[in-house]
Short mmCIF file of C-alpha atoms in Angstrom, two decimals:
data_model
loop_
_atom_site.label_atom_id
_atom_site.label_comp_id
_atom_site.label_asym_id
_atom_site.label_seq_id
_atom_site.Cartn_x
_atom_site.Cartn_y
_atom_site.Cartn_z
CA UNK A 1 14.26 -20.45 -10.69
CA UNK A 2 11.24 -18.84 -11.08
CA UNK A 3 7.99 -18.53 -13.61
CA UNK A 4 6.16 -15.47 -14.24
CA UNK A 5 3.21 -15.26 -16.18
CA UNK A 6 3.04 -12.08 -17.86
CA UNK A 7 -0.38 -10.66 -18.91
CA UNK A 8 -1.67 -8.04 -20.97
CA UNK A 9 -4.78 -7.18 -18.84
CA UNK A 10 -7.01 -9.65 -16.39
CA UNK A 11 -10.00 -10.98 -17.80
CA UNK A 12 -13.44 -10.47 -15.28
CA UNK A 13 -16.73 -11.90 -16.40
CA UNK A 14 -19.17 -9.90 -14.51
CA UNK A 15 -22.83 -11.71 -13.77
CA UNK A 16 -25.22 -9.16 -13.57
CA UNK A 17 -28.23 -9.75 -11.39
CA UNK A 18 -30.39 -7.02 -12.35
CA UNK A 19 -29.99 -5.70 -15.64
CA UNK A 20 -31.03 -1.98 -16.32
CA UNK A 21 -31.30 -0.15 -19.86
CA UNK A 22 -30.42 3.06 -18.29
CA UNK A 23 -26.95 4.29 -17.16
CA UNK A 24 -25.85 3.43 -14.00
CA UNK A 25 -29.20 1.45 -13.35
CA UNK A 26 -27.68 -1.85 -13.63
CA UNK A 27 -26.31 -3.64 -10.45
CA UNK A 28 -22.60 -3.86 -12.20
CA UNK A 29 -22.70 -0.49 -13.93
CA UNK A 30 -20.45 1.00 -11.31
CA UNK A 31 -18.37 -2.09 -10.52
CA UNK A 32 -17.42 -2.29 -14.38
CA UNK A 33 -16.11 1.73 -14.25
CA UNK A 34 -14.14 1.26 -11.01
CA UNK A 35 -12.38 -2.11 -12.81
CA UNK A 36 -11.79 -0.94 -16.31
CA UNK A 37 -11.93 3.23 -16.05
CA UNK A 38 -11.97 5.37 -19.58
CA UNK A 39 -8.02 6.18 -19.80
CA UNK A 40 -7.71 8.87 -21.92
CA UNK A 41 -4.45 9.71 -22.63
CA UNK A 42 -2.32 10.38 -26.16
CA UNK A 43 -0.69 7.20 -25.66
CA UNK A 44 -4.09 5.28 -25.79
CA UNK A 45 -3.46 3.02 -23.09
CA UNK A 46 -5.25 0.15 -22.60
CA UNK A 47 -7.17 -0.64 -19.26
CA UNK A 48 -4.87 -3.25 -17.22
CA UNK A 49 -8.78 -5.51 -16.17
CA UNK A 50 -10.76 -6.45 -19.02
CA UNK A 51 -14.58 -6.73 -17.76
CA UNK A 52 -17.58 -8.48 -19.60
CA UNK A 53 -20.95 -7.92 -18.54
CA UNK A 54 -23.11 -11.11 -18.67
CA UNK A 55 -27.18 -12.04 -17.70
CA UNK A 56 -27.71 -14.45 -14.93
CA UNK A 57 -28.57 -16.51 -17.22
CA UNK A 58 -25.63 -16.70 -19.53
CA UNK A 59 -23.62 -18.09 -16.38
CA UNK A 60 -24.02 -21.55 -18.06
CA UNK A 61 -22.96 -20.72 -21.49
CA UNK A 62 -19.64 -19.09 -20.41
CA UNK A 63 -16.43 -21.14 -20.70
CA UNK A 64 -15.34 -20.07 -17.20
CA UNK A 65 -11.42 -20.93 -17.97
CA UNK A 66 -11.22 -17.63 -19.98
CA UNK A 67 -11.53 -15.64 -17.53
CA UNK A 68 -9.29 -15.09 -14.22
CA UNK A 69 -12.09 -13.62 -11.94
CA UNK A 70 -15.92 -14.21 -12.06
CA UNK A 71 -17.93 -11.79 -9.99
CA UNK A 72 -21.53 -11.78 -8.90
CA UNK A 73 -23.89 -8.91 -8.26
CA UNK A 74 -27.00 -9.24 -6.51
CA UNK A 75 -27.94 -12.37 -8.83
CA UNK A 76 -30.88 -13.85 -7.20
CA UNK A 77 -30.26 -17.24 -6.84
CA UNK A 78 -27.45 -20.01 -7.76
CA UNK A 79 -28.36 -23.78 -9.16
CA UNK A 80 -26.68 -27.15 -8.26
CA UNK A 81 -25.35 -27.12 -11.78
CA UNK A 82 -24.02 -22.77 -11.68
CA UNK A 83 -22.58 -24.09 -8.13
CA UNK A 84 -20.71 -26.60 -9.41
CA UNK A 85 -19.19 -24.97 -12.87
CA UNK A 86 -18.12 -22.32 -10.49
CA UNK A 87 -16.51 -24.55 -8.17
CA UNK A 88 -14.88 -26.58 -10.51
CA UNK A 89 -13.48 -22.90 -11.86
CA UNK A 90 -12.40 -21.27 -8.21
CA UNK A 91 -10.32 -25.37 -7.91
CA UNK A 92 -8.75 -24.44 -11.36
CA UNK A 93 -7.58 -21.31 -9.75
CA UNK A 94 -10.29 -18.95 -10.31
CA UNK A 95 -11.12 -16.19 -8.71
CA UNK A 96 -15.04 -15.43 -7.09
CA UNK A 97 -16.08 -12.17 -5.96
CA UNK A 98 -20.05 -12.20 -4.53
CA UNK A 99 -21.72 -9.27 -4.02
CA UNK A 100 -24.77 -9.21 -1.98
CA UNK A 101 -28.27 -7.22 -3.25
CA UNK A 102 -31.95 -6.68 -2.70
CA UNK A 103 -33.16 -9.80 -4.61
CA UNK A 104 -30.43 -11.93 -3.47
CA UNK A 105 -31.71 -14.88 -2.02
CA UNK A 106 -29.16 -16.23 0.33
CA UNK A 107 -30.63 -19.72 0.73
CA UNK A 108 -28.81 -21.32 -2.29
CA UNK A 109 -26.21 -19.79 -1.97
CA UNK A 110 -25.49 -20.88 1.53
CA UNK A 111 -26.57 -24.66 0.41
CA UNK A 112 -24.55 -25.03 -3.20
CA UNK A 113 -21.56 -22.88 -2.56
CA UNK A 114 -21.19 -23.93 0.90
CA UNK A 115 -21.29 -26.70 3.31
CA UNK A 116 -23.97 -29.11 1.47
CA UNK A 117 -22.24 -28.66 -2.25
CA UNK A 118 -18.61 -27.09 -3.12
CA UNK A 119 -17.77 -25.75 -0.06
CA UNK A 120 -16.03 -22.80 -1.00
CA UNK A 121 -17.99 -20.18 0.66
CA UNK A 122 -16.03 -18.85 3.82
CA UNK A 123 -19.26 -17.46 5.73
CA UNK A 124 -22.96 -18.10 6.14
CA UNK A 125 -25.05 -15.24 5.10
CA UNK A 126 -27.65 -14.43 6.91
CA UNK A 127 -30.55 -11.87 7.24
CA UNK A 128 -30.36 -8.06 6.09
CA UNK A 129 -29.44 -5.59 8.83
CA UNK A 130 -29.95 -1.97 8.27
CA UNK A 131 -32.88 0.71 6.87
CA UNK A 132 -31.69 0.15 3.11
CA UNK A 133 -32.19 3.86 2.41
CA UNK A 134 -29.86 7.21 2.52
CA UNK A 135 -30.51 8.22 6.63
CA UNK A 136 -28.24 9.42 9.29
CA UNK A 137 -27.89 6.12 10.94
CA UNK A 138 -25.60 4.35 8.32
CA UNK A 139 -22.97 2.36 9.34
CA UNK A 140 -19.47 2.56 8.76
CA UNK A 141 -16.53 0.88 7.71
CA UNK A 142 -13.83 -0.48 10.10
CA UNK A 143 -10.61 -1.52 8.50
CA UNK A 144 -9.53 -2.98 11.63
CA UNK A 145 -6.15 -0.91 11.74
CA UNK A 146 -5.53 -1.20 8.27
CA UNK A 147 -3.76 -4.64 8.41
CA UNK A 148 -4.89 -5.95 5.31
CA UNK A 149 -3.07 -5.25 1.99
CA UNK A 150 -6.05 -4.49 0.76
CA UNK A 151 -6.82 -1.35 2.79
CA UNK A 152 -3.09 -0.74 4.41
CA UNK A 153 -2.82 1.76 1.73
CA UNK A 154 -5.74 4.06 3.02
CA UNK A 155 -3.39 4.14 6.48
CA UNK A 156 -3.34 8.03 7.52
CA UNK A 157 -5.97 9.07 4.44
CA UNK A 158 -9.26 9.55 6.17
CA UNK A 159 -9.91 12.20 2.91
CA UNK A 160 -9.87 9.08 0.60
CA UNK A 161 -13.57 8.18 2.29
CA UNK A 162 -12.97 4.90 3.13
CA UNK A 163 -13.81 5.29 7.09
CA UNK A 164 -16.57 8.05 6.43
CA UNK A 165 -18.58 6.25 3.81
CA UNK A 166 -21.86 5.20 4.85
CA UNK A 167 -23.48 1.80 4.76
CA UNK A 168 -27.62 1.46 4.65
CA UNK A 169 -27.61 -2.12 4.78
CA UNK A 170 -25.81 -5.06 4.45
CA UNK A 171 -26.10 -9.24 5.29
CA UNK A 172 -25.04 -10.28 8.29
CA UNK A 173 -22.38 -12.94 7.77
CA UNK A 174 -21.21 -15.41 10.15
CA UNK A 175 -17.72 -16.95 9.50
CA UNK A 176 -17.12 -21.02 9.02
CA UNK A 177 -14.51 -22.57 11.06
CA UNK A 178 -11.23 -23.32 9.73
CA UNK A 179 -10.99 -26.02 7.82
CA UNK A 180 -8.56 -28.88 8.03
CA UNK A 181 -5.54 -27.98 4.81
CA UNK A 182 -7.22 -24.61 4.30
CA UNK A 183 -6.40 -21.21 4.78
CA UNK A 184 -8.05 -18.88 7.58
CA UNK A 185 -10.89 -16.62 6.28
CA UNK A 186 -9.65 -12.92 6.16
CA UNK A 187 -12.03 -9.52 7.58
CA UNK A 188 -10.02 -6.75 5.87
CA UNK A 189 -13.11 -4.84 6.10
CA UNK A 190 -15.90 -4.65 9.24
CA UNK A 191 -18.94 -2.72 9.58
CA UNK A 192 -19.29 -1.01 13.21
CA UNK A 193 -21.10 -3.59 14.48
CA UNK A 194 -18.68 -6.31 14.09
CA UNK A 195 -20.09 -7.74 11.35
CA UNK A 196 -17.79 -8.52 8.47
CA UNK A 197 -18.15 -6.52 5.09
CA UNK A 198 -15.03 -8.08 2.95
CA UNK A 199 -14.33 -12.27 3.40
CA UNK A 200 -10.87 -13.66 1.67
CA UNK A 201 -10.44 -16.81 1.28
CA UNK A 202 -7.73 -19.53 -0.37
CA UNK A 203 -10.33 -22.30 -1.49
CA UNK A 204 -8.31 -25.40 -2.95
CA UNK A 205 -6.49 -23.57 -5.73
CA UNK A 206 -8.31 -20.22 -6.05
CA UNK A 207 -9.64 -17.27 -4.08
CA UNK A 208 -13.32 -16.50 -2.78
CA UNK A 209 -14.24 -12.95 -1.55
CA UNK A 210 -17.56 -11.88 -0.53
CA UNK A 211 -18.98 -8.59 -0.19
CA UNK A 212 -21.37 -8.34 2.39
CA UNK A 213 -23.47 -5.23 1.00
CA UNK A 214 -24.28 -4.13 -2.86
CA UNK A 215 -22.42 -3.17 -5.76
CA UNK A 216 -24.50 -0.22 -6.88
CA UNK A 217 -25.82 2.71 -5.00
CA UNK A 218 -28.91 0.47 -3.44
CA UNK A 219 -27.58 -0.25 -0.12
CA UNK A 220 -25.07 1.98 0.11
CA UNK A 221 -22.76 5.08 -1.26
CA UNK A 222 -19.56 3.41 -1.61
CA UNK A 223 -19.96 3.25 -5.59
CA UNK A 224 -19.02 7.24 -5.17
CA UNK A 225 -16.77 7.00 -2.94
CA UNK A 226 -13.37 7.64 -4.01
CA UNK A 227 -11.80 4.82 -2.09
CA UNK A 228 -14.44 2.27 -4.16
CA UNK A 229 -12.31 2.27 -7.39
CA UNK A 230 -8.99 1.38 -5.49
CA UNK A 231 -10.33 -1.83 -3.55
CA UNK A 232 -11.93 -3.10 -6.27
CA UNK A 233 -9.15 -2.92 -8.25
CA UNK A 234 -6.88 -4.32 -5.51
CA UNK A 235 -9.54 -6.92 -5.02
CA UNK A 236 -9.52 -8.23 -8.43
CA UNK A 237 -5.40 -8.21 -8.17
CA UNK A 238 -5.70 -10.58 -5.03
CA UNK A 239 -8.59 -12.93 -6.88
CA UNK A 240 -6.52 -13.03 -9.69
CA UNK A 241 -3.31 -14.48 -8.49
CA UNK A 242 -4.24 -18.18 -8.44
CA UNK A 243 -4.90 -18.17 -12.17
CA UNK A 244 -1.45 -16.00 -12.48
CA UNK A 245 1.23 -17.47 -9.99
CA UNK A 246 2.22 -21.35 -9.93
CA UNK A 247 2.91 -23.26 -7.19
CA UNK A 248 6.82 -23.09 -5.51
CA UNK A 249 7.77 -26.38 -5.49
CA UNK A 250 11.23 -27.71 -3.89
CA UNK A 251 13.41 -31.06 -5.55
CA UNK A 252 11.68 -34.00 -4.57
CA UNK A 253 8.78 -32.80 -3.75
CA UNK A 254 5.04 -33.29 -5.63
CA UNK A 255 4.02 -31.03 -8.37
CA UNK A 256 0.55 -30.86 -8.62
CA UNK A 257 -1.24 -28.70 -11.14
CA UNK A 258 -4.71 -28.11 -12.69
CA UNK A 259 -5.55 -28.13 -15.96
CA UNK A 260 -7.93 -26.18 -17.87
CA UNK A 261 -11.40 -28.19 -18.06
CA UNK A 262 -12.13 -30.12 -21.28
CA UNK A 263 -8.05 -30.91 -21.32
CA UNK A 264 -7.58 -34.07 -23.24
CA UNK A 265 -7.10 -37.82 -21.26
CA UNK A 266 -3.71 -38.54 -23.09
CA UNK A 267 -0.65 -38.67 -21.55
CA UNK A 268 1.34 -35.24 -21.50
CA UNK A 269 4.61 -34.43 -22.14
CA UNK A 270 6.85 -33.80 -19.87
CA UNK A 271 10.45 -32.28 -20.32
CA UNK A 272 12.89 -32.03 -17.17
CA UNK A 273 15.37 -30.15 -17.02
CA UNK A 274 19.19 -31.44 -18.10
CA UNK A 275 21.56 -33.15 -15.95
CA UNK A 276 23.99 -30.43 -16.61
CA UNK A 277 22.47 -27.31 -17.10
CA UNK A 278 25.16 -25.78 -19.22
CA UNK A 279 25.82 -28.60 -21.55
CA UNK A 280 22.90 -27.67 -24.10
CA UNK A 281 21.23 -31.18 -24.06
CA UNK A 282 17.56 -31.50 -24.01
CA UNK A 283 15.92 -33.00 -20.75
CA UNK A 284 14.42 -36.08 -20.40
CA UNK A 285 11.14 -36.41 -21.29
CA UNK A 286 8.16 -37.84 -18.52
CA UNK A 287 4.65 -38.98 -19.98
CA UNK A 288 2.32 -38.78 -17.30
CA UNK A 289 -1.74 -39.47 -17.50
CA UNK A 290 -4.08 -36.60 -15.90
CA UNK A 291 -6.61 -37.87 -12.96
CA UNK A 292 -9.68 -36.36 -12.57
CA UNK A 293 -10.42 -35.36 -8.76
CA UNK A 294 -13.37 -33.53 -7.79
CA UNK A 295 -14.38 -32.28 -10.87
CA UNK A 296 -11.00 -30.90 -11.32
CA UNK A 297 -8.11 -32.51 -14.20
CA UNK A 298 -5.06 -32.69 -12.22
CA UNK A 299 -1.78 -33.38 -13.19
CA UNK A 300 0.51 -34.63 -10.90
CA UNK A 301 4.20 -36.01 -10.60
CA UNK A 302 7.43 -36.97 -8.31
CA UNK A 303 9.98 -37.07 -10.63
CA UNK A 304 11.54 -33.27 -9.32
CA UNK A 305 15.07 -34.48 -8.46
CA UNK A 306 16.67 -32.26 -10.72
CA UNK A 307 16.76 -28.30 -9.99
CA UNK A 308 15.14 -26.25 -13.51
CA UNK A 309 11.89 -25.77 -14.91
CA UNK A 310 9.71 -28.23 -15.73
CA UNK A 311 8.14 -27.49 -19.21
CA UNK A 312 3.89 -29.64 -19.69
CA UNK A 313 3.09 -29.58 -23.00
CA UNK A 314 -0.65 -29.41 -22.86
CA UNK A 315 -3.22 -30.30 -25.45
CA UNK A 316 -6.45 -28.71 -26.56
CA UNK A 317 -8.31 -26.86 -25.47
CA UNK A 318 -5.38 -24.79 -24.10
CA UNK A 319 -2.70 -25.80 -26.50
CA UNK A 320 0.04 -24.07 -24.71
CA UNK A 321 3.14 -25.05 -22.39
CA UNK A 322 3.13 -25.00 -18.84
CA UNK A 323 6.06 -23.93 -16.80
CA UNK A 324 7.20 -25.60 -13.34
CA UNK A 325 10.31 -24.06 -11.68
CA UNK A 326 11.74 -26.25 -9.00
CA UNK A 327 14.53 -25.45 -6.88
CA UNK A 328 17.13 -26.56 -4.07
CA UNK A 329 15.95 -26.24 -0.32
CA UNK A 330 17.01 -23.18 0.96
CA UNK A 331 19.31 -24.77 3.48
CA UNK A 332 21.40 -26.01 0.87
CA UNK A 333 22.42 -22.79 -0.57
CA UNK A 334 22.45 -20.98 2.59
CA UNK A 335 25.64 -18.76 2.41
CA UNK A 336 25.40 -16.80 5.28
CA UNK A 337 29.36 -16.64 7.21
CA UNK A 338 29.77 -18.28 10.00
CA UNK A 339 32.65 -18.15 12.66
CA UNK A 340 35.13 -20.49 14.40
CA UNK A 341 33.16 -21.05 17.54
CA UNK A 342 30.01 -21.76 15.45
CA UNK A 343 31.61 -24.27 13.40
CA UNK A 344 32.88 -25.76 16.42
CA UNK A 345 29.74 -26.34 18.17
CA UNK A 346 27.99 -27.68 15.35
CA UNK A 347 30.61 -29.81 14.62
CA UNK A 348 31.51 -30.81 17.93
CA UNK A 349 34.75 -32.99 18.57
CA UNK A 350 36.29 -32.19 15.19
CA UNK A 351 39.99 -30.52 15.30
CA UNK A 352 40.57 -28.26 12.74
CA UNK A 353 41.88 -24.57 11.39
CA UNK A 354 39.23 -22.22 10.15
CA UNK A 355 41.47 -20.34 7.03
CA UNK A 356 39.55 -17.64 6.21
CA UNK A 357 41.86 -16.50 2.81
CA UNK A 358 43.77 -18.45 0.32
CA UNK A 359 47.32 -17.54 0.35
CA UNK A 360 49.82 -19.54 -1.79
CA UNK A 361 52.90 -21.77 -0.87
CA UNK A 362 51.44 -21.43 3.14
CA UNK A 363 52.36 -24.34 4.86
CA UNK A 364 49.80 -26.77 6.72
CA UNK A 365 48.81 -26.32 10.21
CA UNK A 366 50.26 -28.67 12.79
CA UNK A 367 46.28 -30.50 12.66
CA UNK A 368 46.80 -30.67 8.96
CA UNK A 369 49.87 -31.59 8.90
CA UNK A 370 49.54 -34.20 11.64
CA UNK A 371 46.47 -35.81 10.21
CA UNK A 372 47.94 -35.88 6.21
CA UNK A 373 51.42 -37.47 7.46
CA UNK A 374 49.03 -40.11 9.84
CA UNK A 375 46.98 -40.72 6.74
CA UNK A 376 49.87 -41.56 4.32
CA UNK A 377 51.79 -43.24 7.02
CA UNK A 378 49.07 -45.80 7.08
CA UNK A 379 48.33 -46.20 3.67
CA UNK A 380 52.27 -47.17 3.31
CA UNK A 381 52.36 -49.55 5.67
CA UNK A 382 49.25 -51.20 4.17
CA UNK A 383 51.30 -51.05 0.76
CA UNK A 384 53.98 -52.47 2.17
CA UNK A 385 51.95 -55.41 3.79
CA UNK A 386 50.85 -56.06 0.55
CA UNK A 387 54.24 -56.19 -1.05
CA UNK A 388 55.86 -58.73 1.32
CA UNK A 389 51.71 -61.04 1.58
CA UNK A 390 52.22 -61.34 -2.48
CA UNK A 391 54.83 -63.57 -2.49
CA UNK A 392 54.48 -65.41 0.91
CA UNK A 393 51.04 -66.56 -0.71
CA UNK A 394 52.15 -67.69 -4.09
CA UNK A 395 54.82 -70.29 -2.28
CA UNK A 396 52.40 -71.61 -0.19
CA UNK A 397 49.69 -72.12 -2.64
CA UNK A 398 51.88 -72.71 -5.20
CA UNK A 399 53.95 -75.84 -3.47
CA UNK A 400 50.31 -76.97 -2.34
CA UNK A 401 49.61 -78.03 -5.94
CA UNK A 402 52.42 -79.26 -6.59
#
């Protein structure tokens, strides 16, 4: 079994941390292109991300859960209270894409996004390195052998200007240790020093990528570049998958999922799947209670004996039905052939005839035959004891009370 969410286009709130009224002066102007480009075409396609552009300070007023990827650009500084909406939205299964700048002051950043508030920031940011202006001594990207999804396309296309595109400045970053139920931090980006430019990383439900340098034109000329357009867009694609896939789950396991924030405290309804698929009677129905957990609604249950989807009817705000597919473990459908001397070893002891085709009226093996004709002798003679007990006991009981 599995669920697929399909979408019309990915939604991308885009905070913009210094707003320009003249084209291409803003710090997202760029960005927003290279995620949603003018398609002009007679079939009037649409484009597949859908970005909104939004002041710093709007960050508060946004309902988070309508988006699937929030990105900031050079915004100059983060609160306790923008820290934890935003953590609260990556735990949901949002995506965060950071983007460093001129004004950006790395301070609270480093405090409420990462070890003394949500912890979701993979690296420490650290001091500019680098003129900041157009010069000869730019650095350049290092895609580390193009391992990464991300850049394993640009494999054998140094014309695409991934590797020749020039870097003025950047922060230096310093990566956090793994921690304990998370995933490593990904580099599928360096700068020639070492120093990572691109951090992924899983972060309890959703995805966290930093960028290391701007967004615009002011610390680099990436925006230009052609290869700029075709990371972003693969960027948003990986950011985006923890609001898109849901979580494989085998029968018997734990399904845990989050909710969308403001979800009602009432029980919801649960429908399982039927005890025989094919009969066309509804599933059983489950009421289970959400639990709040670290700012996140969370609903959780062990009741995934049965193989099917699981359908959560959820209540406002998001008024729509979630889908759970649970299957078998794979070693109980595993049909790969096997031969006689396999099935003897793992079976060791056993006697038996490994018939590899049907064929009617064939007679049984001697080991058949000998074990069916030692099995039905004994079950006659146990008959038969029977037979001759029944009336030996009904005299001697009987003439007792008498």
């Amino acid at each position: 079994f599995l669920i697929a969410r399909v979408r019309p286009s990915l939604q991308v709130l885009l905070i913009d941390g210094e707003s320009s009224g003249e084209s291409f002066r803003s710090e997202t102007d760029y960005l927003r292109v290279a995620l949603s480009p003018a398609i002009e075409s007679g079939a009037q396609l649409e484009n597949l991300v859908q970005v909104e552009v939004k002041r710093e300070a709007d960050l508060l007023e946004e309902n988070l859960d309508a988006y699937d990827v929030v990105g900031l650009a050079n915004v100059k500084q983060i609160t306790e209270a923008e820290a934890k909406a935003i953590g609260s939205f990556v735990r949901r299964g949002g995506g965060l894409l950071l983007f460093a700048g001129s004004q950006m002051r790395v301070e609270s950043f480093n405090r409420w996004l990462g070890s003394e508030g949500e912890k979701i920031l993979p690296l420490v940011l650290g001091e500019p390195m680098g003129e900041g202006v157009p010069s000869a001594s730019g650095h350049l990207f290092d895609p580390a052998e193009y391992a990464h999804p991300l850049v394993s396309d640009f494999r054998d296309n140094e014309q695409a200007g991934l590797v020749t595109t020039k870097i003025y400045r950047y922060l230096k970053g310093s990566l956090l240790p793994e921690a304990a139920g998370q995933p490593a931090a990904e580099v599928p980006l360096r700068y020639d020093t070492g120093d990572p430019a691109v951090v992924i990383a899983g972060s309890s439900g959703g995805t966290v990528a930093v960028v290391t340098t701007s967004a615009d034109l002011d610390w680099n000329g990436w925006a230009i570049s052609p290869s700029y357009l075709p990371i972003m867009q693969q960027l948003i694609r990986l950011l985006a998958g923890g609001k898109l896939r849901r979580p494989e789950v085998r029968a018997g396991e734990m399904v845990s999922l989050s909710l969308p924030d403001g979800t009602g405290e009432g029980e919801i309804a649960i429908t399982r799947p039927a005890r025989v698929p094919t009969s066309g009677e509804g599933g059983t129905i489950l009421n289970v209670k959400p639990e709040r957990d670290a700012g996140v609604t969370r609903l959780s249950f062990a009741a995934t004996e049965r193989a099917g989807t699981y359908a959560c009817k959820l209540g406002p705000p998001a008024d729509e039905t979630g889908w759970v597919a649970v299957n078998t473990w794979p070693a109980e459908s595993d049909l790969t052939k096997i031969g006689a001397d396999e099935l003897a070893g793992t079976f060791s002891g056993w006697k038996f005839q490994l018939l590899d085709r049907f064929e009617p009226n064939q007679p049984m093996s001697d080991v058949a035959a000998s074990s069916g004709e030692s099995i039905h002798r004994a079950l006659l003679y146990a008959v038969l004891g029977l037979a001759l007990l029944e009336p030996i006991l009904a005299w001697r009981f009987g003439h007792a009370s008498a």
